[in-house]
């Protein structure tokens, strides 16, 4: 059980506040996360790690000399937003660029990917790497689909040490890639974790059983079996990883992390390590500076994972390199050149986005802005009505938060749209402001997709002329293109794309056939809603493990449903 | 649940083996525990900490420069034996003496106290301090009865830093006493812990409740209440400690440890710390380098404790001083002078007791040795028969292991007695060998008491003349004196003393009245057995919390019962 909290909704903020107080002098808070209290030294590449909360000491616990320059801190098990990631990266960047890196989860990939786009637009050199160490989450032919679990530790550590050595951003990125290519993890779960304030665990493992390959947020495992002895478990983990040894990695030296996921005691980990160490030695591997302890946790989940990184000379040097962070210390960092101390206020100034250079719109475009705001009002009201229904649909194969996310996102978009209109922005500026707020505040993957799409639509609409029906068609396409690039899904994968594709196709066809915009939009919205309902019969979403996703056959996709609702809501406004 | 183990009986040994492998280069194993891999530098006082296992990182996790020189490692929740404590202390001693220190528990107090006697006898300067920080375990008028919980951290750390500064043994002992005098802790439990291999937790806290003041081995708390919010719990803990602020400690600066007992997550501790920090600040206290994390655990128990040490200038310097151990690192220890590296074999040689200088006994005394061995055989056989019955009696108010402990102890005593006889020892030498083995191998408090008493009896019996009945009476008295000194109990406290006292009184009276030894012993054994049965009506044992102890009214004391059995068994042999 997770038992200690005040308002469960502010759990991760409250934990972060306590963490910053307990480790004052080592780290300072910035909007979106934490950075080192002594600034990254001028000219050193910054490494920014991150992801949702609930995994302490991942990720804020490893910020400090020799390790990360900053950590982006999301809500429990929820990706931080793109603007949070960009904020921490700005504060960490010391002029030599930033490598952002997270475990490979859809929300993190989208938000950090979007942050990299923002950062580049602002003149920061930025890269992104998603760690893919979990061999249980996809086969060797689909390595890029693997999740990141405790392999974060070896990858983040090597990238950070390479940066301390003075490598440039290309070099640091290559170090991270090499570490990731040579890192493999396999985990097991004995019991589920409980979200703060919840009465029931997020998932259950039957008492006396073990689930092999279960993910750190309860993603289903590959098999359930009786709880083995420590020695038998050691054998399963070691054999499972040795089968996956990377090609060409035959140096015989490995870094190892035996990681406890939350409620497994250190003494139990040591009992397990005793046999793991023997088996690795019998397999001819020499273990270099093993870590046995809690490094990437999952709230109060019972479980362990074993990570191996097959070393070469560089990786071994980076793995052994000193570090001094709140939760991970090794060797002496006295020789590491560090930057000057800075206050939280200084760090926050560095984290701030560049000043808003948006100019006001043309009179024609500004005259459209109130219509955009009315649209935002109508959509927010519709989502408030639909919150429960969307949550119910999403709960069949997801975590049931889609309705809540749409309400938060459309509410934030409305506030931002009103504010942008009051500052004299044109239609495009109002749409971009709404998109940015939606991406920042909705949480989850649909929020960042809606936000990025709306921002792209706003950019295409612009702030000068009143857009023609053809311009609207092009703007919808621009939004769709962003979705495809960030989301990584295809039409037919049972996602919101399945509703957007017929929407944009119909819209273009009808506009090109000479319909007026309200009529074309009406037809396109109908097509979207029909397609949304039809997702009920589609195959399960990509990236979801089968047993969970198969429950969703016969249920429409929540994202496709909400898309249909949104565009239907707008139809009425276009007629007025 | 504690789930990972191989043979539960060897859990702590297996965990220790894994720990030593994972931290090779930092620590080496010696019989009874671990010492630093780089020897304590010549002339520095050694600090040896210890206690039962199940509390990691206490105690082996804090061995290293700046912190402890060695840790004695017992079985789960069980005191190490006196000879284990002496073994580690010998390996740690660098010629300037050793401070041994543990939490204040009967078993640790007896075994470490006995170890100090052994060490002094061998020419080591040795002292012992029991930490008494837990304000919930006894009132301010009985501070010496308080348990040691996470206050171990502040006391051990300050003693260790004082030793690194070069203080002599008096100075280090005074540093530890000062830290202990100024340290207070208060803990709460949310859920019980499970012993390795057990199906059920050792104790339970009703779901949704919290037990205030519950001990780290399930010792009952002072009150049960509904689970509070983190902020309310912070208030209870802070107010509970501020009420107990040590006299004269008004400097306004405190060290603080917010300790997780096992399954409470770091994020939860940080949420709690947020309010603790604010309340301490509002109370005018400045917190110096707080520790928030798992420092003294209790297997997988759910619970937290807050420890404050009111600082003076020395304590603050010692608290801030650098340390570099497997589980606790702070600052840089580069400036600490360290001794040379040593192998496990070197460390084990240093840990070995001095060579056995026992000479063979006189022919008369040697002729008695076979009778002593026959006595040991009969007693071991009697205990094997009585194991179940003694376990049942003990389970009413204790942990039910008394029968098992007596079987282990008398079996070890028999083996040692046979071996000593085979080497030509006299009666006294055989008794001393049996006593030493009993103390080492029985486990629990009764083992060390029986062992120490038998050793004292053997010393009084000697290895020269055949003892007269008056010598036997004196020898029994010598054993009883040791029991009184080490055990800290009084006649009437419902312990084995209640059977021993009438035994020795009757034995002396009857011998002085002119009875032969068999007749006097017979009468004394009858008195002991009657007194043992009479303990059923006595008040609960001292040191036990009421609710548990009251169950034992109507049940005889297991230790008094087994004493009666042992002396009755010997009666038959004396007649032959």
mmCIF file of N, CA and C in Angstrom, chain A residues 485-539:
data_model
loop_
_atom_site.group_PDB
_atom_site.id
_atom_site.type_symbol
_atom_site.label_atom_id
_atom_site.label_comp_id
_atom_site.label_asym_id
_atom_site.label_seq_id
_atom_site.Cartn_x
_atom_site.Cartn_y
_atom_site.Cartn_z
ATOM 1 N N UNK A 485 3.760 11.934 -37.055
ATOM 2 C CA UNK A 485 5.176 11.960 -36.745
ATOM 3 C C UNK A 485 5.417 11.663 -35.262
ATOM 4 N N UNK A 486 4.633 12.293 -34.390
ATOM 5 C CA UNK A 486 4.874 12.136 -32.949
ATOM 6 C C UNK A 486 4.312 10.842 -32.378
ATOM 7 N N UNK A 487 3.159 10.430 -32.918
ATOM 8 C CA UNK A 487 2.429 9.337 -32.253
ATOM 9 C C UNK A 487 2.961 7.964 -32.592
ATOM 10 N N UNK A 488 3.563 7.834 -33.762
ATOM 11 C CA UNK A 488 4.127 6.539 -34.128
ATOM 12 C C UNK A 488 3.090 5.484 -34.467
ATOM 13 N N UNK A 489 1.792 5.833 -34.471
ATOM 14 C CA UNK A 489 0.759 4.851 -34.822
ATOM 15 C C UNK A 489 0.364 5.022 -36.282
ATOM 16 N N UNK A 490 -0.318 4.034 -36.811
ATOM 17 C CA UNK A 490 -0.815 4.078 -38.178
ATOM 18 C C UNK A 490 -2.336 3.984 -38.157
ATOM 19 N N UNK A 491 -2.959 4.430 -39.257
ATOM 20 C CA UNK A 491 -4.400 4.242 -39.384
ATOM 21 C C UNK A 491 -4.684 2.740 -39.305
ATOM 22 N N UNK A 492 -5.677 2.352 -38.555
ATOM 23 C CA UNK A 492 -5.997 0.932 -38.380
ATOM 24 C C UNK A 492 -5.453 0.357 -37.084
ATOM 25 N N UNK A 493 -4.674 1.176 -36.368
ATOM 26 C CA UNK A 493 -4.112 0.693 -35.096
ATOM 27 C C UNK A 493 -5.080 0.862 -33.931
ATOM 28 N N UNK A 494 -6.309 1.268 -34.232
ATOM 29 C CA UNK A 494 -7.300 1.540 -33.192
ATOM 30 C C UNK A 494 -6.842 2.678 -32.281
ATOM 31 N N UNK A 495 -6.642 3.825 -32.913
ATOM 32 C CA UNK A 495 -6.339 5.040 -32.164
ATOM 33 C C UNK A 495 -7.174 6.164 -32.767
ATOM 34 N N UNK A 496 -6.991 7.389 -32.255
ATOM 35 C CA UNK A 496 -7.741 8.534 -32.765
ATOM 36 C C UNK A 496 -7.475 8.782 -34.251
ATOM 37 N N UNK A 497 -6.336 8.276 -34.745
ATOM 38 C CA UNK A 497 -6.044 8.448 -36.179
ATOM 39 C C UNK A 497 -7.141 7.833 -37.050
ATOM 40 N N UNK A 498 -7.741 6.763 -36.550
ATOM 41 C CA UNK A 498 -8.785 6.086 -37.329
ATOM 42 C C UNK A 498 -10.001 6.980 -37.562
ATOM 43 N N UNK A 499 -10.192 7.960 -36.693
ATOM 44 C CA UNK A 499 -11.295 8.907 -36.899
ATOM 45 C C UNK A 499 -10.808 10.131 -37.673
ATOM 46 N N UNK A 500 -9.550 10.481 -37.492
ATOM 47 C CA UNK A 500 -9.044 11.690 -38.150
ATOM 48 C C UNK A 500 -8.868 11.472 -39.646
ATOM 49 N N UNK A 501 -8.418 10.292 -40.019
ATOM 50 C CA UNK A 501 -8.153 10.023 -41.434
ATOM 51 C C UNK A 501 -9.421 10.192 -42.289
ATOM 52 N N UNK A 502 -10.552 9.529 -41.974
ATOM 53 C CA UNK A 502 -11.756 9.777 -42.785
ATOM 54 C C UNK A 502 -12.238 11.222 -42.670
ATOM 55 N N UNK A 503 -11.963 11.850 -41.503
ATOM 56 C CA UNK A 503 -12.372 13.247 -41.360
ATOM 57 C C UNK A 503 -11.655 14.106 -42.396
ATOM 58 N N UNK A 504 -10.353 13.991 -42.470
ATOM 59 C CA UNK A 504 -9.634 14.895 -43.364
ATOM 60 C C UNK A 504 -9.867 14.531 -44.826
ATOM 61 N N UNK A 505 -10.007 13.227 -45.113
ATOM 62 C CA UNK A 505 -10.258 12.816 -46.484
ATOM 63 C C UNK A 505 -11.605 13.349 -46.962
ATOM 64 N N UNK A 506 -12.608 13.165 -46.129
ATOM 65 C CA UNK A 506 -13.949 13.634 -46.487
ATOM 66 C C UNK A 506 -13.970 15.149 -46.637
ATOM 67 N N UNK A 507 -13.314 15.822 -45.686
ATOM 68 C CA UNK A 507 -13.308 17.282 -45.721
ATOM 69 C C UNK A 507 -12.698 17.776 -47.031
ATOM 70 N N UNK A 508 -11.544 17.174 -47.409
ATOM 71 C CA UNK A 508 -10.875 17.616 -48.628
ATOM 72 C C UNK A 508 -11.760 17.327 -49.855
ATOM 73 N N UNK A 509 -12.300 16.105 -49.918
ATOM 74 C CA UNK A 509 -13.140 15.729 -51.073
ATOM 75 C C UNK A 509 -14.322 16.678 -51.238
ATOM 76 N N UNK A 510 -14.999 16.940 -50.110
ATOM 77 C CA UNK A 510 -16.213 17.749 -50.222
ATOM 78 C C UNK A 510 -15.882 19.207 -50.530
ATOM 79 N N UNK A 511 -14.799 19.707 -49.975
ATOM 80 C CA UNK A 511 -14.421 21.091 -50.292
ATOM 81 C C UNK A 511 -14.008 21.186 -51.760
ATOM 82 N N UNK A 512 -13.224 20.201 -52.203
ATOM 83 C CA UNK A 512 -12.809 20.234 -53.603
ATOM 84 C C UNK A 512 -13.995 20.052 -54.543
ATOM 85 N N UNK A 513 -15.053 19.358 -54.068
ATOM 86 C CA UNK A 513 -16.263 19.183 -54.879
ATOM 87 C C UNK A 513 -17.132 20.437 -54.864
ATOM 88 N N UNK A 514 -16.748 21.444 -54.087
ATOM 89 C CA UNK A 514 -17.466 22.709 -54.133
ATOM 90 C C UNK A 514 -18.436 22.959 -53.006
ATOM 91 N N UNK A 515 -18.512 22.029 -52.009
ATOM 92 C CA UNK A 515 -19.381 22.280 -50.851
ATOM 93 C C UNK A 515 -18.881 23.492 -50.069
ATOM 94 N N UNK A 516 -19.790 24.154 -49.370
ATOM 95 C CA UNK A 516 -19.303 25.196 -48.481
ATOM 96 C C UNK A 516 -18.720 24.531 -47.228
ATOM 97 N N UNK A 517 -17.962 25.301 -46.442
ATOM 98 C CA UNK A 517 -17.230 24.688 -45.325
ATOM 99 C C UNK A 517 -18.162 24.026 -44.312
ATOM 100 N N UNK A 518 -19.276 24.700 -43.902
ATOM 101 C CA UNK A 518 -20.135 24.026 -42.903
ATOM 102 C C UNK A 518 -20.638 22.677 -43.405
ATOM 103 N N UNK A 519 -21.025 22.599 -44.652
ATOM 104 C CA UNK A 519 -21.549 21.331 -45.181
ATOM 105 C C UNK A 519 -20.445 20.278 -45.249
ATOM 106 N N UNK A 520 -19.269 20.703 -45.739
ATOM 107 C CA UNK A 520 -18.160 19.762 -45.846
ATOM 108 C C UNK A 520 -17.760 19.247 -44.466
ATOM 109 N N UNK A 521 -17.712 20.187 -43.524
ATOM 110 C CA UNK A 521 -17.324 19.833 -42.144
ATOM 111 C C UNK A 521 -18.343 18.853 -41.549
ATOM 112 N N UNK A 522 -19.586 19.112 -41.772
ATOM 113 C CA UNK A 522 -20.660 18.252 -41.266
ATOM 114 C C UNK A 522 -20.478 16.826 -41.775
ATOM 115 N N UNK A 523 -20.232 16.701 -43.077
ATOM 116 C CA UNK A 523 -20.040 15.378 -43.663
ATOM 117 C C UNK A 523 -18.791 14.718 -43.088
ATOM 118 N N UNK A 524 -17.714 15.518 -42.916
ATOM 119 C CA UNK A 524 -16.457 14.966 -42.396
ATOM 120 C C UNK A 524 -16.642 14.515 -40.949
ATOM 121 N N UNK A 525 -17.388 15.292 -40.161
ATOM 122 C CA UNK A 525 -17.622 14.934 -38.757
ATOM 123 C C UNK A 525 -18.416 13.634 -38.673
ATOM 124 N N UNK A 526 -19.388 13.498 -39.563
ATOM 125 C CA UNK A 526 -20.170 12.252 -39.592
ATOM 126 C C UNK A 526 -19.253 11.062 -39.906
ATOM 127 N N UNK A 527 -18.374 11.266 -40.888
ATOM 128 C CA UNK A 527 -17.435 10.190 -41.237
ATOM 129 C C UNK A 527 -16.542 9.842 -40.050
ATOM 130 N N UNK A 528 -16.092 10.884 -39.331
ATOM 131 C CA UNK A 528 -15.212 10.646 -38.175
ATOM 132 C C UNK A 528 -15.949 9.860 -37.099
ATOM 133 N N UNK A 529 -17.195 10.245 -36.849
ATOM 134 C CA UNK A 529 -17.936 9.563 -35.779
ATOM 135 C C UNK A 529 -18.236 8.115 -36.142
ATOM 136 N N UNK A 530 -18.556 7.879 -37.403
ATOM 137 C CA UNK A 530 -18.798 6.495 -37.832
ATOM 138 C C UNK A 530 -17.512 5.669 -37.704
ATOM 139 N N UNK A 531 -16.414 6.293 -38.128
ATOM 140 C CA UNK A 531 -15.137 5.571 -38.050
ATOM 141 C C UNK A 531 -14.763 5.305 -36.593
ATOM 142 N N UNK A 532 -15.074 6.261 -35.735
ATOM 143 C CA UNK A 532 -14.790 6.072 -34.307
ATOM 144 C C UNK A 532 -15.542 4.870 -33.762
ATOM 145 N N UNK A 533 -16.834 4.775 -34.104
ATOM 146 C CA UNK A 533 -17.611 3.627 -33.637
ATOM 147 C C UNK A 533 -17.064 2.328 -34.208
ATOM 148 N N UNK A 534 -16.579 2.413 -35.469
ATOM 149 C CA UNK A 534 -16.082 1.206 -36.131
ATOM 150 C C UNK A 534 -14.794 0.680 -35.496
ATOM 151 N N UNK A 535 -14.086 1.522 -34.729
ATOM 152 C CA UNK A 535 -12.867 1.007 -34.088
ATOM 153 C C UNK A 535 -13.190 -0.104 -33.105
ATOM 154 N N UNK A 536 -14.460 -0.207 -32.724
ATOM 155 C CA UNK A 536 -14.843 -1.283 -31.805
ATOM 156 C C UNK A 536 -14.491 -2.648 -32.380
ATOM 157 N N UNK A 537 -14.479 -2.753 -33.711
ATOM 158 C CA UNK A 537 -14.229 -4.061 -34.323
ATOM 159 C C UNK A 537 -12.773 -4.227 -34.758
ATOM 160 N N UNK A 538 -11.978 -3.203 -34.532
ATOM 161 C CA UNK A 538 -10.598 -3.265 -35.020
ATOM 162 C C UNK A 538 -9.722 -4.129 -34.122
ATOM 163 N N UNK A 539 -8.556 -4.467 -34.662
ATOM 164 C CA UNK A 539 -7.596 -5.224 -33.845
ATOM 165 C C UNK A 539 -7.036 -4.306 -32.747
#
